[in-house]
PDB file of C-alpha atoms and ligand atoms in Angstrom:
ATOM      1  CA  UNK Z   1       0.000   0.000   0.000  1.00 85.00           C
ATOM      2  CA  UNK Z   2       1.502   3.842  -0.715  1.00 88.00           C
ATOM      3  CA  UNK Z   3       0.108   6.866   0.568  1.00 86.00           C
ATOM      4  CA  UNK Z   4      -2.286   8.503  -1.547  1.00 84.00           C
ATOM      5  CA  UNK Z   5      -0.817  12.030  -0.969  1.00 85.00           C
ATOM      6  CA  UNK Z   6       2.918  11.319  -1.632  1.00 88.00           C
ATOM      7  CA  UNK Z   7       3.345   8.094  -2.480  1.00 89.00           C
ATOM      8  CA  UNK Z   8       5.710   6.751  -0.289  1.00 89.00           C
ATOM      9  CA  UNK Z   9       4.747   3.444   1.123  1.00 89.00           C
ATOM     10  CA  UNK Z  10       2.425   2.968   4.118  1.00 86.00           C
ATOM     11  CA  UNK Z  11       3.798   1.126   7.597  1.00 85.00           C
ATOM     12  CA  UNK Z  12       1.333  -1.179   9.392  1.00 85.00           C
ATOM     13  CA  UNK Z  13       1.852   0.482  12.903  1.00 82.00           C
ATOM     14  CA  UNK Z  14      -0.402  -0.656  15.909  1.00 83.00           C
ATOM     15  CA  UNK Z  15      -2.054   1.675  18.469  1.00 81.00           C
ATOM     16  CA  UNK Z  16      -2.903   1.045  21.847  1.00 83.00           C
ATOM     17  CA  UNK Z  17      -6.126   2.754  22.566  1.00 83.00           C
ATOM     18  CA  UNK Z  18      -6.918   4.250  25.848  1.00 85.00           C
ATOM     19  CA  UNK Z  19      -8.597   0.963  26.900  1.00 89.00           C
ATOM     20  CA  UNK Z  20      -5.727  -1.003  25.826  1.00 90.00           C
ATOM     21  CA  UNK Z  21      -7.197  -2.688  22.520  1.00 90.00           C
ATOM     22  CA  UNK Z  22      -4.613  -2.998  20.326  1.00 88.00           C
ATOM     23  CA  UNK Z  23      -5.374  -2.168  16.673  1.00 83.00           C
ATOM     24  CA  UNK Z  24      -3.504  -1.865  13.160  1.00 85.00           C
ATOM     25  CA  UNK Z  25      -3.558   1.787  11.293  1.00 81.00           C
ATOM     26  CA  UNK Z  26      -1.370   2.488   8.339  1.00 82.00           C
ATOM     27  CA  UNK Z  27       0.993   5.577   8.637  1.00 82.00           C
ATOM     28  CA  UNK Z  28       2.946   7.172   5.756  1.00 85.00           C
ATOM     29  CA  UNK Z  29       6.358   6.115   6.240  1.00 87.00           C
ATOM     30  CA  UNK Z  30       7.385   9.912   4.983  1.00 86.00           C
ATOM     31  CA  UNK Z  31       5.449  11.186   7.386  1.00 81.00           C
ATOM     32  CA  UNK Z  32       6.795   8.625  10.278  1.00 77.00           C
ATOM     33  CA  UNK Z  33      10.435   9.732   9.551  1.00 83.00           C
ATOM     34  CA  UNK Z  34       9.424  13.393  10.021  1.00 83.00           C
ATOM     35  CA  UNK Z  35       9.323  14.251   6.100  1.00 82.00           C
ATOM     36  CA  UNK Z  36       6.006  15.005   5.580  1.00 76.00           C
ATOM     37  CA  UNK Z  37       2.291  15.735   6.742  1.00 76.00           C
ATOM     38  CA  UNK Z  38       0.220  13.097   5.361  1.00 80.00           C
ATOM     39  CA  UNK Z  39      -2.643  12.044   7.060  1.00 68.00           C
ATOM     40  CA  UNK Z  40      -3.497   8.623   4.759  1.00 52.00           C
ATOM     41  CA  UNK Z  41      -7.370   7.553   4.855  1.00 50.00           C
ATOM     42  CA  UNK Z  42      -7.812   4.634   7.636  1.00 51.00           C
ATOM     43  CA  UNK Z  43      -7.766   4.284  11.467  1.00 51.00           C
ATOM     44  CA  UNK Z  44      -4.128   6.144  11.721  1.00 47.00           C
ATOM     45  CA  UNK Z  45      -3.914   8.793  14.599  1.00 51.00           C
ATOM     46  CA  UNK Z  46      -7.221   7.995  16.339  1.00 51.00           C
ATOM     47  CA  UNK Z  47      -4.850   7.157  19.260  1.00 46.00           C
ATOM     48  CA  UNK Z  48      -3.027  10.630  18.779  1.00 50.00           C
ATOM     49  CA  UNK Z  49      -0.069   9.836  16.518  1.00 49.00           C
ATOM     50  CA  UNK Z  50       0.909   6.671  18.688  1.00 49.00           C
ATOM     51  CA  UNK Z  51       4.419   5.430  17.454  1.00 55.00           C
ATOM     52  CA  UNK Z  52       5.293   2.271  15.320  1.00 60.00           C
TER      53      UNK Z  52
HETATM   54 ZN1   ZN L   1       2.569  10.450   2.651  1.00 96.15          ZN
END
């Protein structure tokens, strides 16, 4: 999978909610190493930008 806004691929990260489920999200791996403000459609930064 890429990201839709700049094409760099997408990392399968998991969250913890607050409850702690555990749950994939994708993130844009751009936007993981601090390149870039992509905000990919799917369940990434419902837990507040948790980290990979
Ligand atoms: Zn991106």
């Amino acid at each position: 999978m890429f990201c839709g806004q700049c094409g760099s691929r997408l990392l399968l990260c998991h969250a913890r909610s607050g409850r702690g489920r555990i749950y994939p999200y994708f993130a844009c791996s751009a936007r993981h190493a601090g390149r870039g403000d992509c905000t990919p459609a799917g369940d990434a930064d419902r837990a507040g930008g948790a980290a990979c």
